[in-house]
Backbone as a ProteinNet text record, in pm:
[ID]
protein_1_A
[PRIMARY]
MFEQVQVQLRQSSAGRWYAGKEANERRVIAGLGLATFVVVFWLGVWQPISDWRDIETNRYQNAQALLDWLEANESRARAAARQASPAAAGRSLIPIITRTADAQGLQLNRLQPETNGVVSVVLQAQSFNDIVSWVAQLNENNGVTVLRASVDSQGMPGYVNAQVRFQ
[TERTIARY]
83.2	0	88.8	193.8	285.2	354.5	385.1	451.1	358.1	228.5	132.7	123.5	127	120.6	245.5	362.8	486.3	481.4	431.9	422.8	329	214.9	118.8	176.8	252.1	312.7	418.7	499.5	602.6	541.9	425.6	362.8	279.6	254.5	175.5	261.4	197.1	270.3	365.9	326.4	414.4	534	512.1	622.5	719.1	666.8	754	832.4	765.7	833.2	946.9	919.8	1020.7	1137.5	1106.7	1212	1297.4	1245.2	1318.4	1415.8	1412.1	1501.1	1635.3	1737.9	1869.9	1867	1966.7	1972.3	1971.1	2047	2049.6	1912.3	1845.4	1711.9	1611.7	1623.4	1531.4	1549.4	1674.3	1698.8	1638.1	1652	1594.6	1441.9	1383.4	1236.5	1189.2	1261.6	1224.3	1237.1	1343.1	1359.9	1249	1211.9	1101.2	969.3	949.5	827.9	821.7	936.2	941.8	918.2	980	960.6	814.2	753.2	611.4	524.5	553.7	479	493.1	614.7	637.4	560.7	564.4	493.6	342	288.7	144.8	106.5	187	159	162.2	262.7	276	156	121.7	13.1	-125.4	-139.6	-272	-305.9	-203.6	-230.8	-168.9	-38.4	32.2	-6.5	-5.3	-33.9	-177.8	-281	-416.4	-431.4	-368.2	-376.9	-304.3	-190.6	-114.4	-193	-254.6	-334.9	-453.7	-520.8	-635.5	-592.1	-477.4	-426.9	-398.2	-337.8	-308.6	-436.4	-535.8	-663.2	-732	-735.7	-801	-725.1	-593	-514.7	-546.8	-558.7	-594.2	-734.1	-829.2	-965.7	-966.1	-889.9	-882.1	-824	-715.6	-653.3	-747.1	-821.3	-918.5	-1029.7	-1079.7	-1185.5	-1133.9	-1011.5	-953.5	-933.8	-888.8	-871.6	-1006.4	-1110.2	-1243.7	-1292.9	-1272.9	-1313.8	-1239.2	-1109.2	-1030.9	-1082	-1113.4	-1164	-1300.1	-1387.1	-1519.4	-1507.7	-1419.7	-1401.8	-1344.7	-1253.9	-1194.3	-1295.3	-1390.8	-1486.7	-1625.1	-1640.2	-1771.6	-1827.2	-1744.8	-1793.6	-1837.1	-1763.9	-1803.7	-1935.9	-1954.3	-2079.2	-2197.7	-2178.6	-2287.9	-2320.2	-2217.8	-2241	-2314.3	-2276.9	-2344.5	-2489.6	-2516.1	-2654.2	-2738.9	-2679.7	-2755.3	-2783.8	-2693.5	-2710.7	-2802.5	-2829.6	-2916.5	-3055.9	-3118.3	-3252.4	-3352.2	-3440.5	-3538	-3632.1	-3662.6	-3754	-3688.3	-3561.2	-3491.9	-3467.6	-3439.7	-3412.4	-3537.2	-3652.8	-3776.2	-3837.4	-3789.9	-3851.3	-3763.8	-3816.7	-3745.6	-3813.9	-3734.1	-3791.4	-3841.1	-3777.8	-3811.1	-3957.7	-4011.3	-4154.3	-4245.9	-4211	-4293.6	-4291.9	-4172.7	-4159.7	-4234.4	-4216.2	-4282.5	-4434.1	-4480.5	-4625.4	-4691.4	-4631.4	-4691.1	-4679.6	-4571.4	-4558.7	-4665.1	-4689.4	-4795.3	-4931.5	-4956.5	-5084.5	-5100.6	-4991.4	-4994.2	-4994.3	-4967.5	-4964.3	-4831	-4725.2	-4592.5	-4515.4	-4434.8	-4349.4	-4206	-4147.7	-4009.9	-3917.8	-3828.3	-3736.3	-3618.3	-3574.1	-3463.6	-3480.1	-3458.4	-3466.4	-3339.7	-3254.3	-3123.9	-3099.4	-3088.6	-3053.1	-2906.8	-2879.8	-2744.1	-2710.1	-2599.8	-2555.5	-2643.5	-2642.6	-2713	-2863.3	-2922.8	-3067.4	-3116.8	-3029.4	-3068.9	-3110.3	-3216.5	-3264.3	-3272.7	-3212.2	-3214.4	-3317.5	-3403	-3511.3	-3501.1	-3515.2	-3514.6	-3650.9	-3708.7	-3836.2	-3815.7	-3872.2	-3857.3	-3993.8	-4010.3	-4132.7	-4257	-4252.3	-4364.4	-4420	-4544.8	-4610	-4544.5	-4508	-4444.7	-4536.1	-4664.3	-4758.5	-4771.3	-4772	-4781.1	-4657	-4539.9	-4416.7	-4417.3	-4456	-4459.2	-4560	-4675.5	-4777.3	-4727.1	-4659.2	-4605	-4499.8	-4408.1	-4303.4	-4365.9	-4464.9	-4532.1	-4603.6	-4668	-4737.4	-4637.7	-4524.4	-4420.8	-4373.8	-4356.8	-4309.8	-4416.4	-4538.6	-4644.4	-4691	-4715.5	-4775	-4674	-4550.6	-4454.7	-4326.3	-4311.5	-4192.9	-4066.6	-4082.3	-3967.7	-3923.9	-3794.7	-3744.2	-3664.8	-3663.8	-3589.2	-3452.6	-3348.5	-3212.4	-3171.8	-3206.6	-3170.9	-3270.2	-3306.7	-3395.7	-3341.9	-3345.7	-3302.5	-3413.7	-3463.7	-3574.6	-3531.6	-3545.3	-3511	-3635	-3645.2	-3760.9	-3755.1	-3873.3	-3891.1	-3946.4	-3950.6	-3998.4	-4144.3	-4225.7	-4369.4	-4397.9	-4486.6	-4520.8	-4581.6	-4535.2	-4588.3	-4521.1	-4435.6	-4367.1	-4218.4	-4161.8	-4022.4	-3951.8	-3819.2	-3734.7	-3683.9	-3685.1	-3643.9	-3558.2	-3467.8	-3390.9	-3404.5	-3450.9	-3477.2	-3407.4	-3340.4	-3276.4	-3356.5	-3406.8	-3488.2	-3411.6	-3452.3	-3400.5	-3513.8
-117.5	0	125.5	125.6	239.3	258.2	145.9	152.8	213.5	183.3	239.4	391.6	437.3	581.1	648.6	584.8	641.1	648.8	544.5	542.3	652.5	665.9	769.8	908.9	926.2	1055.8	1089.6	993.7	1017.6	1048.4	991.1	1011.8	1140.2	1201.5	1325.8	1441.2	1553.1	1668.5	1724	1722.3	1768.9	1675.8	1545.7	1448.8	1465.4	1486.6	1508.3	1638.6	1742.6	1870.1	1853.4	1783	1759.7	1677.1	1574.3	1488.3	1563.5	1667.3	1745.1	1844	1860.4	1954.6	1888.4	1970.1	1918	1865.1	1789.5	1725.9	1829.6	1938.3	2042.4	2108.1	2134	2194.4	2100.1	1969.2	1871.8	1869.7	1880.2	1881.9	2007.2	2120.6	2245.7	2235	2183.9	2168.7	2072	1960.9	1863.4	1925.8	2003.8	2071.7	2171	2248.3	2343.3	2270.7	2158.7	2079.7	2026.3	1976.6	1925.8	2038.9	2155	2269.9	2314.3	2315.5	2351.8	2253.3	2124.5	2021.4	2040.1	2067.2	2085.5	2206.4	2317.2	2438.6	2414.8	2351.7	2323.9	2229.2	2127.7	2033.9	2107.7	2193.5	2267	2359.2	2438.2	2535.2	2471.9	2364.3	2305.5	2194.5	2129.5	2015.8	2036.7	2052.8	2053.4	2173	2293.9	2413.1	2413.7	2382.2	2378.9	2274.9	2159.7	2058.2	2106	2168.6	2220.6	2330.5	2420.7	2527.1	2469.1	2372.1	2308.1	2242.3	2175.1	2107.6	2211.2	2323.6	2427.7	2486.4	2511.1	2566	2467.6	2341	2240.3	2218.8	2227	2215.6	2332.1	2452.1	2569.4	2554.9	2508.1	2486.4	2384.9	2278.1	2175.1	2232.8	2311	2368.7	2467.8	2546.2	2638.5	2563.3	2458.3	2378.3	2311.1	2262	2196.9	2298	2419.4	2523.3	2560.7	2570.2	2600.6	2488.9	2364.6	2251.5	2252.6	2277.9	2283.9	2394.8	2511.6	2622.3	2587.5	2525.5	2487	2385.9	2289	2189.4	2253.6	2349.4	2415.7	2503.5	2560.9	2653.7	2593.9	2466.3	2403.2	2418.2	2394.6	2401.8	2542.9	2644.3	2782.7	2816.6	2769.7	2797.8	2730.4	2607.8	2538.2	2608.2	2654	2724.9	2855.8	2926.9	3052.9	3028.5	2920	2888.3	2854.8	2788.2	2754.9	2880	2978.1	3098.6	3201.2	3186.6	3282.3	3275.5	3390.7	3392.4	3325.2	3243.9	3174.5	3269.8	3384.4	3478.1	3537.3	3572.4	3631.6	3527.9	3404.5	3300.1	3262.5	3270.7	3229.4	3336.8	3460.5	3571.8	3614.4	3604.4	3650.5	3777.3	3879.8	4008.7	4012.1	3939	3949.6	3916.2	3804	3778.3	3884.5	3934.7	4037.9	4165.1	4204.6	4327.3	4314.9	4204.1	4189.4	4178.4	4106.8	4090.1	4224	4300.7	4429.6	4531.8	4526	4617.6	4586.5	4458.7	4420.9	4468.1	4451.3	4494	4645.8	4718.5	4864.8	4914.3	4824.8	4863.7	4923.8	4893.6	4945.2	4843.1	4894.8	4808.2	4822.8	4711.1	4711.2	4689	4784.4	4771.2	4681.2	4683.3	4596	4564.1	4439.4	4391.3	4311.4	4359	4295.2	4263.7	4133.2	4098.4	4131.9	4180.6	4214.7	4136.8	4169.9	4096.9	4128.7	4039.9	4056.3	4077.4	4020.3	4028.4	4159.4	4246	4374.8	4351.9	4422.1	4412.8	4554	4572.8	4701.6	4696.1	4797.4	4801.7	4931.2	4921.9	5039.7	5049.9	5167.4	5195.8	5315.7	5309.9	5421.2	5463.8	5594.3	5657	5602.2	5608.4	5562.6	5681.8	5673	5779.8	5793.9	5916.6	5941.4	5898.2	5930.7	5895.7	5744.9	5672.1	5526.1	5466.4	5522.2	5471.9	5495.4	5615.4	5646.7	5558	5538.1	5451.2	5307.7	5259.4	5123.4	5104.1	5200.4	5191.3	5193.4	5278.6	5284.5	5152.4	5094.7	4966.7	4855.5	4853.4	4753.3	4766.1	4888.5	4910.5	4871.2	4915.8	4892.5	4747.3	4687.6	4554.1	4440.4	4464.5	4355.1	4376.9	4491.2	4517.1	4537.6	4574.4	4598.8	4742.7	4762.8	4897.7	4946.3	5077.1	5140.3	5180.2	5130.1	5169.3	5298	5308.6	5427	5439.9	5562.4	5588.7	5708.1	5695.8	5803.4	5824.2	5947.9	5979	6094.1	6074.2	6176.9	6210	6336.5	6377.6	6315.6	6292.6	6239.3	6352.6	6340.3	6447.8	6484.6	6389.6	6415	6452.5	6549.1	6590.2	6473.9	6456.2	6352.1	6217.4	6204.2	6076.8	6092.7	5986.7	5991.8	5860.9	5866.5	5747	5731	5607.3	5587.3	5461.7	5469.5	5352	5340.5	5224.4	5203.4	5076.3	5084.2	4965.9	4927.1	4804.1	4752.9	4650.6	4641.7	4535.7	4482.9
0	0	0	81.4	85.9	-48.9	-113.8	-245.1	-350	-341	-436.3	-421.2	-298.1	-273	-330.2	-311.7	-365.5	-518.2	-581.8	-728	-776.1	-713.3	-753.6	-731.9	-621.2	-593.7	-698.8	-737.5	-838.7	-976.2	-1005.2	-1135.1	-1140.3	-1024.6	-1024.4	-1075.9	-1108.3	-1160.1	-1053.9	-927.1	-820	-807.4	-819.2	-811.3	-926.9	-1047.1	-1163	-1149.5	-1098.2	-1075.8	-976	-867.1	-763	-818	-896.1	-951.2	-1052.4	-1113.4	-1211.9	-1149.7	-1018.8	-951.9	-922.9	-899.8	-864.4	-720.8	-683.9	-551.8	-440.1	-455.3	-352.3	-336.5	-448.3	-443.8	-379	-408.4	-347.1	-195.5	-147.6	-2.4	60.7	-5.6	46.1	49.6	-57.3	-63.8	43.4	59.9	163.6	302.2	325.1	454.8	481.9	377.8	393.7	419	350.8	372.4	515.3	564	700.9	800.5	777.2	866.7	866.6	749.1	739.5	816.3	800.9	872.6	1023.7	1071.1	1215.2	1266.8	1192.5	1236.1	1239.1	1135.8	1131.4	1244.6	1268.8	1378.6	1512	1529.6	1655.5	1678.2	1575.9	1591.1	1587.4	1512.7	1495.4	1593.2	1650.5	1737.8	1876.6	1879.8	2008.7	2095.7	2041.5	2120.2	2174.8	2093.9	2151.1	2262.9	2246.4	2351.1	2476.7	2459.5	2572.9	2644.9	2569.6	2630.4	2705.4	2646	2711.2	2841.6	2839.1	2959.9	3068.6	3033.3	3131.5	3191.4	3106.8	3154.8	3249	3210.4	3294.3	3425.1	3421.2	3544.7	3637.1	3581.4	3660.8	3720.2	3641.8	3693	3806.2	3788.5	3892.3	4020.3	4008.1	4126.2	4195.8	4118.8	4178.1	4250.2	4187.9	4250.5	4376.9	4373.6	4491.1	4603.5	4569.6	4671.2	4733	4651.7	4702.9	4794.1	4753	4835.9	4969.1	4965.1	5089	5180.5	5122	5202.3	5261.6	5181.4	5231.9	5345	5330.3	5436.3	5562.2	5545.7	5661.9	5734.6	5662.8	5723.3	5744.5	5723.7	5737.4	5878.3	5978.6	6116.5	6152.3	6106.2	6133	6065.9	5944	5871.5	5940	5983.8	6053.5	6186	6257.5	6383.3	6358.5	6254.1	6222	6182.2	6111.5	6072.2	6194	6293.3	6415	6497.7	6493.6	6573.4	6508.1	6379.5	6309.7	6369.6	6381.3	6441.6	6349	6403.5	6319.1	6246.7	6305.3	6238.4	6115.2	6127.4	6012.5	5905.8	5946.4	5848.1	5771.1	5835.7	5770.8	5684.6	5696	5625.3	5509.2	5390.4	5271.9	5222.8	5200.7	5161.5	5017.8	4929.7	4787.2	4758.6	4808.9	4781.9	4841.8	4959.6	5022.9	4938	4893.8	4814.7	4682.2	4612.1	4481.6	4496.1	4597.5	4616.8	4648.2	4737.6	4773.8	4661.2	4583.1	4469.2	4364.6	4338.8	4244.5	4294.3	4422.7	4479.4	4470.3	4479.6	4473	4328.1	4231.6	4090.4	4048.2	4121.3	4088.5	4006	3915.5	3833.7	3882.8	3928	3976.5	3857	3833.3	3720.4	3752.1	3877.9	3918.4	4065.5	4097.9	4234.7	4258.9	4349.4	4366.4	4513.2	4546	4683.4	4709.7	4830.6	4869.9	4996.7	5058.4	5177	5297.2	5394.2	5522	5505.7	5403.7	5385.5	5329.2	5284.2	5226.3	5081.3	5039.5	4901.9	4844.8	4729	4660.7	4548.5	4542.7	4444.4	4365	4232.9	4146.8	4078.6	4087.4	4021.8	3930.5	3810.6	3717.4	3666.4	3658.5	3607.4	3679.2	3812.4	3894.6	3972.6	4011.5	4086.6	4224.3	4259.7	4389.2	4503.7	4495.3	4600.9	4616.2	4503.8	4511.2	4576.9	4547.2	4607.6	4758.2	4801	4944.2	5015.3	4955	5014	5025.2	4922.8	4921.2	5030.2	5043.5	5146	5285	5305.3	5435.2	5465.4	5365.7	5383.5	5417.8	5349.7	5379.7	5524.3	5570.6	5707	5808.9	5789.7	5888	5890.5	5775.2	5769.3	5773.7	5728.2	5715.9	5795.2	5861	5941.1	5858.9	5732.2	5645.3	5664.8	5691.4	5714.4	5593.8	5577	5468.6	5522.9	5459.3	5497.3	5427.9	5299.5	5222.5	5107.8	5077.8	4964.6	4887.3	4756.7	4669	4566.7	4559.3	4469.1	4379	4248.5	4150.3	4068.7	4030	3951.2	3812.3	3759	3624.9	3540.4	3412.3	3325.4	3347.1	3390.4	3407.5	3552.6	3574.4	3711.6	3790.2	3913.6	4001.6	3984.6	3884.4	3860	3890.7	3949.5	3992.3	3958.6	3965.3	3963.6	4105.9	4156.4	4295.2	4307.8	4403.8	4443.3	4595	4640.3	4782.2	4827.2	4942.5	5001.6	5125.3	5125.9	5234.8	5317.7	5445.5	5531.9	5615.5
[MASK]
+++++++++++++++++++++++++++++++++++++++++++++++++++++++++++++++++++++++++++++++++++++++++++++++++++++++++++++++++++++++++++++++++++++++++++++++++++++++++++++++++++++++

């Protein structure tokens, strides 16, 4: 089979062209062909595999470091979970905020939970009176407190953009 390939290669136009060159030229052409093959192999096969191996090794090391940290801090996390107050653990602000906003007819543009149970809410082009009524209702009926509120005027009278942080 290898001999058939050699015969076909010698009979092709490229094989005849190569055979027509002088010995020194054939060595140069063969050297360039070998160099081209090495470069293509390096760039097309070896380098991508090497890069993939490095990336996967890094991912493995990061995952192992995270696992080690989790195992080292497991007892502290369990102790903190036991010490958390049951009322705070059972109460999630997001459902309360969304349910009361829907009941008030307000559209929440962004709702973002933050650390320590704080929730940041962004409202745009909403009635100022509806926002104040909603915040008061959250405080009176659900015990939700406002940590910070920022209200900016909107182009239309009576409508504002607001950002409120609840706890």
